[in-house]
JSON list of C-alpha atoms in Angstrom, two decimals:
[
{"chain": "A", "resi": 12, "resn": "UNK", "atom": "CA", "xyz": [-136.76, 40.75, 51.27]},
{"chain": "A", "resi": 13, "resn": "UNK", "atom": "CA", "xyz": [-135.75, 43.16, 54.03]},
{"chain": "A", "resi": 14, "resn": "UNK", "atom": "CA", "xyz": [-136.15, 46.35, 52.79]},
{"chain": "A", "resi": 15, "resn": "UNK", "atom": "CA", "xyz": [-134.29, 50.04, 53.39]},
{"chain": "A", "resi": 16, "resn": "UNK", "atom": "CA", "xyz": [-135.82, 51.52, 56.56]},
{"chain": "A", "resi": 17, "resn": "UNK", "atom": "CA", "xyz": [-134.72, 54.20, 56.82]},
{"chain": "A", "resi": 18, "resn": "UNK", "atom": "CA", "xyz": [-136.10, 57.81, 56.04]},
{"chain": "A", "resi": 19, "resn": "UNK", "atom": "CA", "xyz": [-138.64, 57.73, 53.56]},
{"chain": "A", "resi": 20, "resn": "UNK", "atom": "CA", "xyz": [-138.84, 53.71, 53.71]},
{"chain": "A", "resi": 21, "resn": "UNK", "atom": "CA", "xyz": [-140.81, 53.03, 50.32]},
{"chain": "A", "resi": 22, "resn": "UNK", "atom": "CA", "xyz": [-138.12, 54.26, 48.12]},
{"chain": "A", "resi": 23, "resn": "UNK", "atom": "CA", "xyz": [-135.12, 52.90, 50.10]},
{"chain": "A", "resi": 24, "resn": "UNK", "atom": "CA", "xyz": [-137.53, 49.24, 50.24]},
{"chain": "A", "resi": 25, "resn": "UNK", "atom": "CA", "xyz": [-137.80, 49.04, 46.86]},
{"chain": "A", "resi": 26, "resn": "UNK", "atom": "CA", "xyz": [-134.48, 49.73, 45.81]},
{"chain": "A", "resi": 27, "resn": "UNK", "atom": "CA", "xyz": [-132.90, 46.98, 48.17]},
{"chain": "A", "resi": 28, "resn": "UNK", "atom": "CA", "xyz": [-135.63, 44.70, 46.76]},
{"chain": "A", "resi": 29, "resn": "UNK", "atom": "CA", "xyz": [-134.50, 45.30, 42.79]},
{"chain": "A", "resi": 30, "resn": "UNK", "atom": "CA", "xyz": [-131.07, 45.01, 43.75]},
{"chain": "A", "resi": 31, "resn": "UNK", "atom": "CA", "xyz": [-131.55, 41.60, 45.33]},
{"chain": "A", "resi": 32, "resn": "UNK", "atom": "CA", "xyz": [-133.40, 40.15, 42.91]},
{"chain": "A", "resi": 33, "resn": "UNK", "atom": "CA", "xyz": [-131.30, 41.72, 40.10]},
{"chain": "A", "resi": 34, "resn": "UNK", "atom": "CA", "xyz": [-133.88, 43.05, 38.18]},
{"chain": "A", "resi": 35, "resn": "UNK", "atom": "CA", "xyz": [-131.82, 44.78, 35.39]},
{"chain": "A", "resi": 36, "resn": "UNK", "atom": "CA", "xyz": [-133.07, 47.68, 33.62]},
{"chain": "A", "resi": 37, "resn": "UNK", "atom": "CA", "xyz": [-130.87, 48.09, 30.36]},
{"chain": "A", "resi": 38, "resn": "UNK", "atom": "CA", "xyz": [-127.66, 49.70, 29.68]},
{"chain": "A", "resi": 39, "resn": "UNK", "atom": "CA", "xyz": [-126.90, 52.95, 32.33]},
{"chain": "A", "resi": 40, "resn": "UNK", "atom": "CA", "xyz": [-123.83, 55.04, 32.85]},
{"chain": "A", "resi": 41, "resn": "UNK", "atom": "CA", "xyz": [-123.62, 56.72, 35.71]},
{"chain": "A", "resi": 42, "resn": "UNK", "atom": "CA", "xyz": [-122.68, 60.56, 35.60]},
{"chain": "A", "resi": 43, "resn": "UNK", "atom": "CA", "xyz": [-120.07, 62.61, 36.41]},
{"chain": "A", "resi": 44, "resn": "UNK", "atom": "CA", "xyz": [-118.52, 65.69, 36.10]},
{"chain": "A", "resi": 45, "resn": "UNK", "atom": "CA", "xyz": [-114.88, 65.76, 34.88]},
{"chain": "A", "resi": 46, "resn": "UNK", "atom": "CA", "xyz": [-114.15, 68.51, 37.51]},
{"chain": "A", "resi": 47, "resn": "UNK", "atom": "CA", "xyz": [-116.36, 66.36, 40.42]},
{"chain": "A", "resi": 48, "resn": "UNK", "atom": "CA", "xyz": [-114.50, 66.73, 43.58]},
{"chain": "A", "resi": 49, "resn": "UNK", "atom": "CA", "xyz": [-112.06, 64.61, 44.71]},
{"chain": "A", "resi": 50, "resn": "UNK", "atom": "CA", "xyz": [-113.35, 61.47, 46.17]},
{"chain": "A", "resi": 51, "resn": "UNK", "atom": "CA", "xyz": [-112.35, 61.16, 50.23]},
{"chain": "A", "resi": 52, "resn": "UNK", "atom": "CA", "xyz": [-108.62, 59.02, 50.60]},
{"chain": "A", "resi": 53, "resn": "UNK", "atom": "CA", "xyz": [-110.53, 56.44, 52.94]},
{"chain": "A", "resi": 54, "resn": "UNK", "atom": "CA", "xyz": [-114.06, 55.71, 54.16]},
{"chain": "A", "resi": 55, "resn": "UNK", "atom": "CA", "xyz": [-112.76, 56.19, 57.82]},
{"chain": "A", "resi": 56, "resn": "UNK", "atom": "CA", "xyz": [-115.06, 53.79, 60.03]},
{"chain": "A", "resi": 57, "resn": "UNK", "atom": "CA", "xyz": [-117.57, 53.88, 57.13]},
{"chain": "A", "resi": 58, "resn": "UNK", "atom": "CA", "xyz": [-118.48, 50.29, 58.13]},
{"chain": "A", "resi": 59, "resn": "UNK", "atom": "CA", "xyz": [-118.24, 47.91, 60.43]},
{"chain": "A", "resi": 60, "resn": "UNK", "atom": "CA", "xyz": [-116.85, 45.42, 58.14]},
{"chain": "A", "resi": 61, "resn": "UNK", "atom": "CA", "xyz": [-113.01, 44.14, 59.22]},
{"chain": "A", "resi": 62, "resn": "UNK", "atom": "CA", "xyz": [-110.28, 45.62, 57.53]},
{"chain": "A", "resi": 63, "resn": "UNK", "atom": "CA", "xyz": [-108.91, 42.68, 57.31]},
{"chain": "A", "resi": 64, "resn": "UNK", "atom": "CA", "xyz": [-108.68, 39.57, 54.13]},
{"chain": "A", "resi": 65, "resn": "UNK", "atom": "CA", "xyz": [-112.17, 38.16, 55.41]},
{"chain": "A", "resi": 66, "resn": "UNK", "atom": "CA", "xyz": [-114.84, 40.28, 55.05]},
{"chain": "A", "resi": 67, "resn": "UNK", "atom": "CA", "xyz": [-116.99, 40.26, 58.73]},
{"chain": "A", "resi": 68, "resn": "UNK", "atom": "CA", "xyz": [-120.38, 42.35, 58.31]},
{"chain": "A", "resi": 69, "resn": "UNK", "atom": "CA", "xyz": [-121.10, 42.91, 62.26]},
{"chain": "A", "resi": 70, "resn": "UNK", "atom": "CA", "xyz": [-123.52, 45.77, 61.88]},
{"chain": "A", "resi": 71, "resn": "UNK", "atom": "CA", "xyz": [-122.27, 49.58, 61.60]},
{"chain": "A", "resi": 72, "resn": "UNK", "atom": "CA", "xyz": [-119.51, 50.72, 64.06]},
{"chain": "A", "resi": 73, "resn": "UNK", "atom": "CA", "xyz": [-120.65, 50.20, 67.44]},
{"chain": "A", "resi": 74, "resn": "UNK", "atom": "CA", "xyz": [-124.36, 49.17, 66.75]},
{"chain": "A", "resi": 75, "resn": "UNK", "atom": "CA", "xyz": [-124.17, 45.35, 66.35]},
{"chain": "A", "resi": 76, "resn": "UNK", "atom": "CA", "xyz": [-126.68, 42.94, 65.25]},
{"chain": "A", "resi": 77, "resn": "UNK", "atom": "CA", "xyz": [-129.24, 41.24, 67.98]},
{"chain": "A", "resi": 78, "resn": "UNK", "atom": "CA", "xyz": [-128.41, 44.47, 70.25]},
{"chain": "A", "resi": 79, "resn": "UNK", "atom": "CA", "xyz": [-131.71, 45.49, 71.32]},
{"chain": "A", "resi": 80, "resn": "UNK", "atom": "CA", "xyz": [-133.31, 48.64, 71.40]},
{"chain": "A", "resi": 81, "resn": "UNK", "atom": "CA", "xyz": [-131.29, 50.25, 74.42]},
{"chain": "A", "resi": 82, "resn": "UNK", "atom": "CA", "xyz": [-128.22, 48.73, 73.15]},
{"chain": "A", "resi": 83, "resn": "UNK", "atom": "CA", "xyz": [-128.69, 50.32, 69.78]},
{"chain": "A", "resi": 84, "resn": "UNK", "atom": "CA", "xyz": [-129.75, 53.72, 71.54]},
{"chain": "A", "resi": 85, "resn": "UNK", "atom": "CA", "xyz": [-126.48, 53.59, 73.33]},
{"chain": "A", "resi": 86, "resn": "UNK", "atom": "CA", "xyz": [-124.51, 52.87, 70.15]},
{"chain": "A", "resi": 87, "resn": "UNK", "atom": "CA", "xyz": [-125.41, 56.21, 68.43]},
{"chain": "A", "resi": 88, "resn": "UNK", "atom": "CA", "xyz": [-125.33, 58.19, 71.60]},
{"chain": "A", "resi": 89, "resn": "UNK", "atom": "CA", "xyz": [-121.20, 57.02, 71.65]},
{"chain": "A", "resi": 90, "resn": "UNK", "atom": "CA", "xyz": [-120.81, 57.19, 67.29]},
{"chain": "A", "resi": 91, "resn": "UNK", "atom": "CA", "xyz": [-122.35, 60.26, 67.26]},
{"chain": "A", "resi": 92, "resn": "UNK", "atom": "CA", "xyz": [-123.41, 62.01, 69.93]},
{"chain": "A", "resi": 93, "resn": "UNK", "atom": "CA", "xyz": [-127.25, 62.34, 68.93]},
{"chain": "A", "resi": 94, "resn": "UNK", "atom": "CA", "xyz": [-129.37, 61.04, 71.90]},
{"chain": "A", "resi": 95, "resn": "UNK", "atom": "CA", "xyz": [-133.06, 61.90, 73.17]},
{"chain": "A", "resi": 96, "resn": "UNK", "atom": "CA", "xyz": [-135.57, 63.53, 70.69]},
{"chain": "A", "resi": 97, "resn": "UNK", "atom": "CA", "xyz": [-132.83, 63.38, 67.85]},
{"chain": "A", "resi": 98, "resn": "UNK", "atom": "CA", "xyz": [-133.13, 59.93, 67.69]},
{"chain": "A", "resi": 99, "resn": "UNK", "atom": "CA", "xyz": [-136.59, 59.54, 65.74]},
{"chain": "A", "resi": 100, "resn": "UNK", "atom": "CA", "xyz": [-138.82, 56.07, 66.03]},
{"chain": "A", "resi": 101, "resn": "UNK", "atom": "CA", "xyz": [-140.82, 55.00, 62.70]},
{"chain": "A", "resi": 102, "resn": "UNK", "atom": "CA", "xyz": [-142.82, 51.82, 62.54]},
{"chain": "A", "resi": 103, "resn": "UNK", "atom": "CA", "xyz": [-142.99, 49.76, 59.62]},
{"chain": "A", "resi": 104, "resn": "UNK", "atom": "CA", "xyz": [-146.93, 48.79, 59.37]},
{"chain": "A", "resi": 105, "resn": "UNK", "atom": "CA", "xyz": [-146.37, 46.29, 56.63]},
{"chain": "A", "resi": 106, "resn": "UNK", "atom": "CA", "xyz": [-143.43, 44.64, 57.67]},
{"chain": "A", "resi": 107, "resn": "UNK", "atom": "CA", "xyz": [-143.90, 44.97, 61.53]},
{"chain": "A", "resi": 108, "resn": "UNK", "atom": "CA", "xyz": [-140.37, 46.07, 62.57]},
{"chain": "A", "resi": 109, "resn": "UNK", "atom": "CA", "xyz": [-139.76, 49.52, 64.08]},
{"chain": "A", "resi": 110, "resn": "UNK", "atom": "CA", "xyz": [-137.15, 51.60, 62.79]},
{"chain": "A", "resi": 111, "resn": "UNK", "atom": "CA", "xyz": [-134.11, 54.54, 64.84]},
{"chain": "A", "resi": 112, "resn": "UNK", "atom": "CA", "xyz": [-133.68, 57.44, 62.29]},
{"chain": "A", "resi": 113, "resn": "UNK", "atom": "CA", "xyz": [-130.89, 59.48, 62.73]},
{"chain": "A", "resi": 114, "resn": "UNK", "atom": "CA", "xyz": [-128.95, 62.59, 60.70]},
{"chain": "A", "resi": 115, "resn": "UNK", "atom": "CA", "xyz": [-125.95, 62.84, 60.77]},
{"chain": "A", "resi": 116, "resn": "UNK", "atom": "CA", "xyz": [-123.24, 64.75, 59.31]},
{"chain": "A", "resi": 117, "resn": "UNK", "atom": "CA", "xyz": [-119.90, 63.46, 57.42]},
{"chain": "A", "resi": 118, "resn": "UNK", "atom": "CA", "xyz": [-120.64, 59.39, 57.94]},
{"chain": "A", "resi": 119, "resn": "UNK", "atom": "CA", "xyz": [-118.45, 59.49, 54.94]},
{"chain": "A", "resi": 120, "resn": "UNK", "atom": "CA", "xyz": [-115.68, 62.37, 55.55]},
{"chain": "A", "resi": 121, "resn": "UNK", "atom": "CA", "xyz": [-116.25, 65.05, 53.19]},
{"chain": "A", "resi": 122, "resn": "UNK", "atom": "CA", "xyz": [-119.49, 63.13, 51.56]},
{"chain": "A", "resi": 123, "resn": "UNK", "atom": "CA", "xyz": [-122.05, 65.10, 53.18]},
{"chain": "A", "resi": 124, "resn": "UNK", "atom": "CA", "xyz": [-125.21, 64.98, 55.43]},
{"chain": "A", "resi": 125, "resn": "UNK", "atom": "CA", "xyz": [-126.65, 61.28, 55.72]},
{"chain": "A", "resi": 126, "resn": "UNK", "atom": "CA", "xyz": [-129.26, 59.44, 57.32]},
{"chain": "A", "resi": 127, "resn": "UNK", "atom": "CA", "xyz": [-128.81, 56.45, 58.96]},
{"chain": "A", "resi": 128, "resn": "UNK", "atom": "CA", "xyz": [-131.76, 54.13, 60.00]},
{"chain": "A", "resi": 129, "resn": "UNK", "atom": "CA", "xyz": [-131.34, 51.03, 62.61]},
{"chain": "A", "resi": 130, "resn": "UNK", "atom": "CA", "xyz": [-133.93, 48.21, 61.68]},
{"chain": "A", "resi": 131, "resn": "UNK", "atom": "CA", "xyz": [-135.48, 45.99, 64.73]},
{"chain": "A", "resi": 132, "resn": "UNK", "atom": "CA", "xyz": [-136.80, 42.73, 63.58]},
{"chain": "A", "resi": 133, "resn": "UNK", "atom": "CA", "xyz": [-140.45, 41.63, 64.22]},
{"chain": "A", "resi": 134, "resn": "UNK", "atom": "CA", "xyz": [-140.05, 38.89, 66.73]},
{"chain": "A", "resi": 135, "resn": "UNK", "atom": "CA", "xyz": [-136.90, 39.08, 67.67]},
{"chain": "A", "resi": 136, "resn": "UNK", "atom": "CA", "xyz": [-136.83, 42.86, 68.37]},
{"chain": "A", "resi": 137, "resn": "UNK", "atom": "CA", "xyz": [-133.16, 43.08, 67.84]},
{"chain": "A", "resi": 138, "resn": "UNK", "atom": "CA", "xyz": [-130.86, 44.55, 65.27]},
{"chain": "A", "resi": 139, "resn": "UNK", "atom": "CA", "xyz": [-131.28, 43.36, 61.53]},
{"chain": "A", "resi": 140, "resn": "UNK", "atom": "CA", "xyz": [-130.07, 45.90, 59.30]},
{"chain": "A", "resi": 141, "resn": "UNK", "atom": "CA", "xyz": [-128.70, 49.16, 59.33]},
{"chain": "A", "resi": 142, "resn": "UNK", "atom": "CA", "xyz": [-129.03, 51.82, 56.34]},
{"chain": "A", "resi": 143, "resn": "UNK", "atom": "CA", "xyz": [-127.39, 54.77, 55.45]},
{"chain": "A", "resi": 144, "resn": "UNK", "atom": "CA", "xyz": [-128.73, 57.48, 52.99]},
{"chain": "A", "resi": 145, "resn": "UNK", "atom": "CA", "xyz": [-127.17, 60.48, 50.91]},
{"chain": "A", "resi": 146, "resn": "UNK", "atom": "CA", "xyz": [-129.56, 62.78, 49.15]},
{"chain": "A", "resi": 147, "resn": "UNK", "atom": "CA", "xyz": [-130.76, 65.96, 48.53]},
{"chain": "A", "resi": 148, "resn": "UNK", "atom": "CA", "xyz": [-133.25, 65.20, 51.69]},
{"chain": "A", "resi": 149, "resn": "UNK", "atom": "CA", "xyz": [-130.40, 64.40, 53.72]},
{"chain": "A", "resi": 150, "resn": "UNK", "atom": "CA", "xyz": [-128.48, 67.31, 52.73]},
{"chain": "A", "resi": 151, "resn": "UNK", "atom": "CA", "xyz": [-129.63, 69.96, 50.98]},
{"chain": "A", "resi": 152, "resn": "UNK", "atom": "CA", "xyz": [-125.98, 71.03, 49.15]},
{"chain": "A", "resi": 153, "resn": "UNK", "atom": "CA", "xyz": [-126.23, 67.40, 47.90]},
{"chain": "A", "resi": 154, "resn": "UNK", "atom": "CA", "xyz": [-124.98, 67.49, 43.85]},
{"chain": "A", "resi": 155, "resn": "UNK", "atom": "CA", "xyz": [-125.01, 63.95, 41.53]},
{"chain": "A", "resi": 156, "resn": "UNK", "atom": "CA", "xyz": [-121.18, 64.81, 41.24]},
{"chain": "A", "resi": 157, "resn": "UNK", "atom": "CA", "xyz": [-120.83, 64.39, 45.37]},
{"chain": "A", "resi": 158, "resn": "UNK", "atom": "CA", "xyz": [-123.62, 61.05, 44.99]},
{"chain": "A", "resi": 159, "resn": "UNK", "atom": "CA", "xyz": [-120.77, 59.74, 42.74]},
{"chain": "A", "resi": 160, "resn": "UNK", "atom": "CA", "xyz": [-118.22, 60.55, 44.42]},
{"chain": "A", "resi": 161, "resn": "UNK", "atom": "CA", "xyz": [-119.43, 58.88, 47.25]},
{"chain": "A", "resi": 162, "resn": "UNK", "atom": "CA", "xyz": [-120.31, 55.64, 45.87]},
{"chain": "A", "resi": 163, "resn": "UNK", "atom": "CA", "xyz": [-117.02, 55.40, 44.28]},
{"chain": "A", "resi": 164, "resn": "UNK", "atom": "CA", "xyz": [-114.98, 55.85, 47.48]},
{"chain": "A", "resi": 165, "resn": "UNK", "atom": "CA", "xyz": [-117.19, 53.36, 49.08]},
{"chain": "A", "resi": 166, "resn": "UNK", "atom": "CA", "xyz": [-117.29, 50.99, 46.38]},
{"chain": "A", "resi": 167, "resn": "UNK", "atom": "CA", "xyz": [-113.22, 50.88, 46.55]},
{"chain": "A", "resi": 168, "resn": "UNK", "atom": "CA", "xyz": [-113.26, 50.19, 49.96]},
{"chain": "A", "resi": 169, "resn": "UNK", "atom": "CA", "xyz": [-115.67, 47.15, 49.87]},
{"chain": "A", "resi": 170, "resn": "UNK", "atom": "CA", "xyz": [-113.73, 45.74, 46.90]},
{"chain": "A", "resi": 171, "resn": "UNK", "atom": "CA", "xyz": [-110.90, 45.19, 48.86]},
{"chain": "A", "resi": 172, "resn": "UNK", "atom": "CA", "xyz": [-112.60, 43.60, 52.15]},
{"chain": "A", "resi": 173, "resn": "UNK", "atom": "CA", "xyz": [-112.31, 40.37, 51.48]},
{"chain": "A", "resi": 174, "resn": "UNK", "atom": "CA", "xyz": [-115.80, 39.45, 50.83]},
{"chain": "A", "resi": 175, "resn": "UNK", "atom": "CA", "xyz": [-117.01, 36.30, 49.67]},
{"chain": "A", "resi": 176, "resn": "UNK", "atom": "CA", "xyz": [-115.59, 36.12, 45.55]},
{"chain": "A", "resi": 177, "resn": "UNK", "atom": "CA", "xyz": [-118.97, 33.92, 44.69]},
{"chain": "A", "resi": 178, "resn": "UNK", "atom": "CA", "xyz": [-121.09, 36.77, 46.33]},
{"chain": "A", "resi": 179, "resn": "UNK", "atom": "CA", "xyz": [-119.63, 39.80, 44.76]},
{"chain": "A", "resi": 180, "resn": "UNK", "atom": "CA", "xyz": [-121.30, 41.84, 42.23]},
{"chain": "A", "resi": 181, "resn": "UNK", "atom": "CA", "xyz": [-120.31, 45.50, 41.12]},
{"chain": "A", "resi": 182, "resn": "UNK", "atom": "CA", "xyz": [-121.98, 48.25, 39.21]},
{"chain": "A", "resi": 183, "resn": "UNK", "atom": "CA", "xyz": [-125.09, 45.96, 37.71]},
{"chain": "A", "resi": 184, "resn": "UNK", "atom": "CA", "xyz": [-128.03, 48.05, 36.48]},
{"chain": "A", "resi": 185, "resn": "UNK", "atom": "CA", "xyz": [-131.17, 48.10, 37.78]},
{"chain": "A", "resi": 186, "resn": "UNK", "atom": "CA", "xyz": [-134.08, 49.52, 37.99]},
{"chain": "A", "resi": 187, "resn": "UNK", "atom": "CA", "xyz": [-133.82, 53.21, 38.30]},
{"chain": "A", "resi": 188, "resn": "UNK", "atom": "CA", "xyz": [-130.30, 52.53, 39.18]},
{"chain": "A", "resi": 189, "resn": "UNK", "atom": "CA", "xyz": [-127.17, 51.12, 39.73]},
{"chain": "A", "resi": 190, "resn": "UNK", "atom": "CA", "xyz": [-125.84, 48.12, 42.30]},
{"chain": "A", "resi": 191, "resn": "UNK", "atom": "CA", "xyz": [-122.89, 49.52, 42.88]},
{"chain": "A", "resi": 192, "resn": "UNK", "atom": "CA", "xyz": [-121.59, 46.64, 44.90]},
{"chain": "A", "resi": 193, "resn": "UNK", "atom": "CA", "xyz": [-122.82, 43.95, 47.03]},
{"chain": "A", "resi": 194, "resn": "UNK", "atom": "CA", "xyz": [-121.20, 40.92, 48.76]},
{"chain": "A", "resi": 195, "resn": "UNK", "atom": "CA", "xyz": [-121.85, 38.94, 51.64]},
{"chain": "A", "resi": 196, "resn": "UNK", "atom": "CA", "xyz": [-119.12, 37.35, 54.35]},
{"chain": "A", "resi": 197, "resn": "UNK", "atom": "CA", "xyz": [-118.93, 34.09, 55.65]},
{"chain": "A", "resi": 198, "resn": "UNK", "atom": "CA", "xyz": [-121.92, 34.31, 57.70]},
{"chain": "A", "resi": 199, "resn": "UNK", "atom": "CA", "xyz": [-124.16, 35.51, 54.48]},
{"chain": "A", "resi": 200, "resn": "UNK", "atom": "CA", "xyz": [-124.31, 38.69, 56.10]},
{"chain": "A", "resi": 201, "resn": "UNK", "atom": "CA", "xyz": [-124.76, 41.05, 53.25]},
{"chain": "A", "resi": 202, "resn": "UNK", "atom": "CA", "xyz": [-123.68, 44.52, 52.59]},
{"chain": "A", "resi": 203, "resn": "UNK", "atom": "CA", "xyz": [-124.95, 46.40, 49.76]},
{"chain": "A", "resi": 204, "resn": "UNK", "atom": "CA", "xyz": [-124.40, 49.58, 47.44]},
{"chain": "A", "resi": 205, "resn": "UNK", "atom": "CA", "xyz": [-127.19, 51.45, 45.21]},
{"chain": "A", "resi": 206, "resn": "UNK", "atom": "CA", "xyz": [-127.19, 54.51, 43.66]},
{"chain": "A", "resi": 207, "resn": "UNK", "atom": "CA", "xyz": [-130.28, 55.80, 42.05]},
{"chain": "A", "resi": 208, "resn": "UNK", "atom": "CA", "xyz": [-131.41, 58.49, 39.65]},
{"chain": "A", "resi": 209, "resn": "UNK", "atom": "CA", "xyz": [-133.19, 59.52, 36.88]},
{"chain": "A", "resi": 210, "resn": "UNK", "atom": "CA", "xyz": [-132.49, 58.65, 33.23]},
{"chain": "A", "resi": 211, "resn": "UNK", "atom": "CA", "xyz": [-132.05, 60.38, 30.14]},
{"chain": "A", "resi": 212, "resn": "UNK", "atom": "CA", "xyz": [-131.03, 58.62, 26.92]},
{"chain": "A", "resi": 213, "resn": "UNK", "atom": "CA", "xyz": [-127.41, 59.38, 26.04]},
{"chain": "A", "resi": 214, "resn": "UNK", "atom": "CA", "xyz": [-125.01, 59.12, 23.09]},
{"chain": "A", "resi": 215, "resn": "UNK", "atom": "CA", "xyz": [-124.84, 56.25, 21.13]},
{"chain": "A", "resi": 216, "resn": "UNK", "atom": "CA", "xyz": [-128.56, 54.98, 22.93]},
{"chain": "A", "resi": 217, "resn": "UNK", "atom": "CA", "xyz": [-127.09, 54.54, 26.06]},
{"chain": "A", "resi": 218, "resn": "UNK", "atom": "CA", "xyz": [-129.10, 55.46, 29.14]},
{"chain": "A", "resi": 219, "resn": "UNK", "atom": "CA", "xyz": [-127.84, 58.09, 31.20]},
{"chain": "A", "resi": 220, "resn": "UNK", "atom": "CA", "xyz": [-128.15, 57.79, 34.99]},
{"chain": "A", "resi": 221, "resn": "UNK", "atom": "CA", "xyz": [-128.03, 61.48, 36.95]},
{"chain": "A", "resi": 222, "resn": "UNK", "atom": "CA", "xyz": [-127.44, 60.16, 40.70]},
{"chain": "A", "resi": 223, "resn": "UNK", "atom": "CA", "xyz": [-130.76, 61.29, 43.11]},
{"chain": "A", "resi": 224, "resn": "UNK", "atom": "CA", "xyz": [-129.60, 59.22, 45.79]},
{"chain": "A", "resi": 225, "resn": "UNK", "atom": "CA", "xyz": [-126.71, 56.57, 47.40]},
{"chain": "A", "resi": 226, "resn": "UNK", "atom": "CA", "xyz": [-128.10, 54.30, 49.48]},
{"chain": "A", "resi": 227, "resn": "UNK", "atom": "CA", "xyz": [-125.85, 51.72, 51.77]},
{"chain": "A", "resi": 228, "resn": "UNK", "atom": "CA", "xyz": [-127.03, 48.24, 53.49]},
{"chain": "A", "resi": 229, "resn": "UNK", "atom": "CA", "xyz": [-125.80, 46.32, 55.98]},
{"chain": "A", "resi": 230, "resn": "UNK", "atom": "CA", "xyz": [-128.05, 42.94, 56.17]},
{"chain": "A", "resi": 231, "resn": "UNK", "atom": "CA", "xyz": [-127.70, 40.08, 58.66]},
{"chain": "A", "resi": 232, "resn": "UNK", "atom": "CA", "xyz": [-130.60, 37.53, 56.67]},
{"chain": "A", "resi": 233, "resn": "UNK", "atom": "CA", "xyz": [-131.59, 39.11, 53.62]},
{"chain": "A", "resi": 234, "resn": "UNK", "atom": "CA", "xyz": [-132.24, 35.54, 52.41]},
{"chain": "A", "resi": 235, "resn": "UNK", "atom": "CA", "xyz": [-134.88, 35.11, 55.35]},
{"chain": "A", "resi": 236, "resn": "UNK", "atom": "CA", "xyz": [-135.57, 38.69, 56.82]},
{"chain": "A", "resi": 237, "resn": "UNK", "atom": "CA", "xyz": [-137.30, 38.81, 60.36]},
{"chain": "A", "resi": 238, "resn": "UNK", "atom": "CA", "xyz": [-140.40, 40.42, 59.23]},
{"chain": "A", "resi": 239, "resn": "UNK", "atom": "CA", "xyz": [-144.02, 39.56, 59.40]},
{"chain": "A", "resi": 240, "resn": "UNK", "atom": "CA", "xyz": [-145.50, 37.27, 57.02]},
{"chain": "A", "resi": 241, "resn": "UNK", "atom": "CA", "xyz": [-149.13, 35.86, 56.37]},
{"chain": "A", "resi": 242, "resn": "UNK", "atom": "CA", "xyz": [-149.25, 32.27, 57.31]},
{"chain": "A", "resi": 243, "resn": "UNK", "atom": "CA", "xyz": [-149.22, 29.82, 54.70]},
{"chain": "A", "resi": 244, "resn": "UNK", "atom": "CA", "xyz": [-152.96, 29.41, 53.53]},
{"chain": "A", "resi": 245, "resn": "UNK", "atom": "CA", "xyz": [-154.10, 31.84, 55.29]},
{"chain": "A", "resi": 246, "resn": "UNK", "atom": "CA", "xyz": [-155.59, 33.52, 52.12]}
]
């Protein structure tokens, strides 16, 4: 499966991984405050996903998928003004793609530092996936309560973008985690939800998940990523 490239691409790799393969890891409850902030009214351009009753994952805002590298460069210049050095490059040995990290602040309004990672595919060298990432690496006044926040403003939002019903899953343990949503549009073009955290075991046994980290997805082929692969027989 395509994983997370973004910032520090093992974790974020692993956690798209679980969630696609719904590997569940027992009862969790994600934790909150009672006096948490307020969650934002909207995700304002949060996504590029159509506001509309038919879900359409293109990419996120004005990076689309199969823009190339310059295209992609351009696109975050215009959504954010970050340009030159700001714009770090990170290879992905294993998988062969290369990887556009950026930070950048209030992706969400109010939610905080994030960074965002653009994903070039290994033959194709064009857009594949875009991530975004909230954590105390991202932003240092990061708190669980603002994690939570976050994925629960998001998670509204995608519930009511017409994504395919069949495709559709919400708040679905995992490993070291929750799938907060995920759902894919007409195209299977996937968008995806995790938060992750540590657990504690609460009342009545249930596990207790203190958010570390939100992490978003937007995949064009998670069924059949563009990333290298042995040949068959090869070993």
């Amino acid at each position: 499966m395509n994983s997370p490239r973004p910032f520090r691409r093992t974790a974020q790799s692993a956690a798209l991984v679980l969630a696609l393969s719904f590997m569940t890891g027992g009862h969790v409850l994600a934790q909150a405050k009672k006096d948490a902030p307020a969650p934002a009214a909207a995700p304002a351009g949060a996504a590029n996903v159509a506001s509309t009753s038919t879900a359409q994952v293109e990419g996120f805002r004005s990076a689309r998928f199969g823009m190339d590298e310059v295209a992609v460069k351009a696109a975050i210049a215009k959504d954010f003004n970050i340009k030159g050095a700001d714009v770090k490059e990170q290879p992905n040995a294993g998988e062969r793609t290369k990887v556009l990290l950026i930070k950048a602040p209030d992706v969400l309004p109010g939610g905080g530092a994030a960074e965002v990672s653009y994903v070039f595919g290994y033959q194709s060298k064009k857009l594949i996936q875009v991530s975004v990432a909230w954590s105390k690496g991202t932003d240092d006044k990061m708190t669980p309560e603002q994690l939570f926040s976050n994925s629960s403003v998001l998670r509204a939002h995608f519930m009511g973008e017409g994504f395919k019903p069949d495709t559709v899953a919400s708040n679905m343990p995992i490993n070291g985690g929750l799938l907060i949503f995920r759902g894919s549009d007409a195209k299977d073009r996937t968008a995806m939800l995790i938060l992750q955290g540590t657990l504690t075991q609460g009342e009545n046994n249930q596990r207790v998940l203190t958010p570390t980290s939100l992490l978003l997805f937007y995949v064009v082929d998670a069924k059949a990523p563009d990333v290298y692969r042995l040949p068959p027989g090869s070993f």
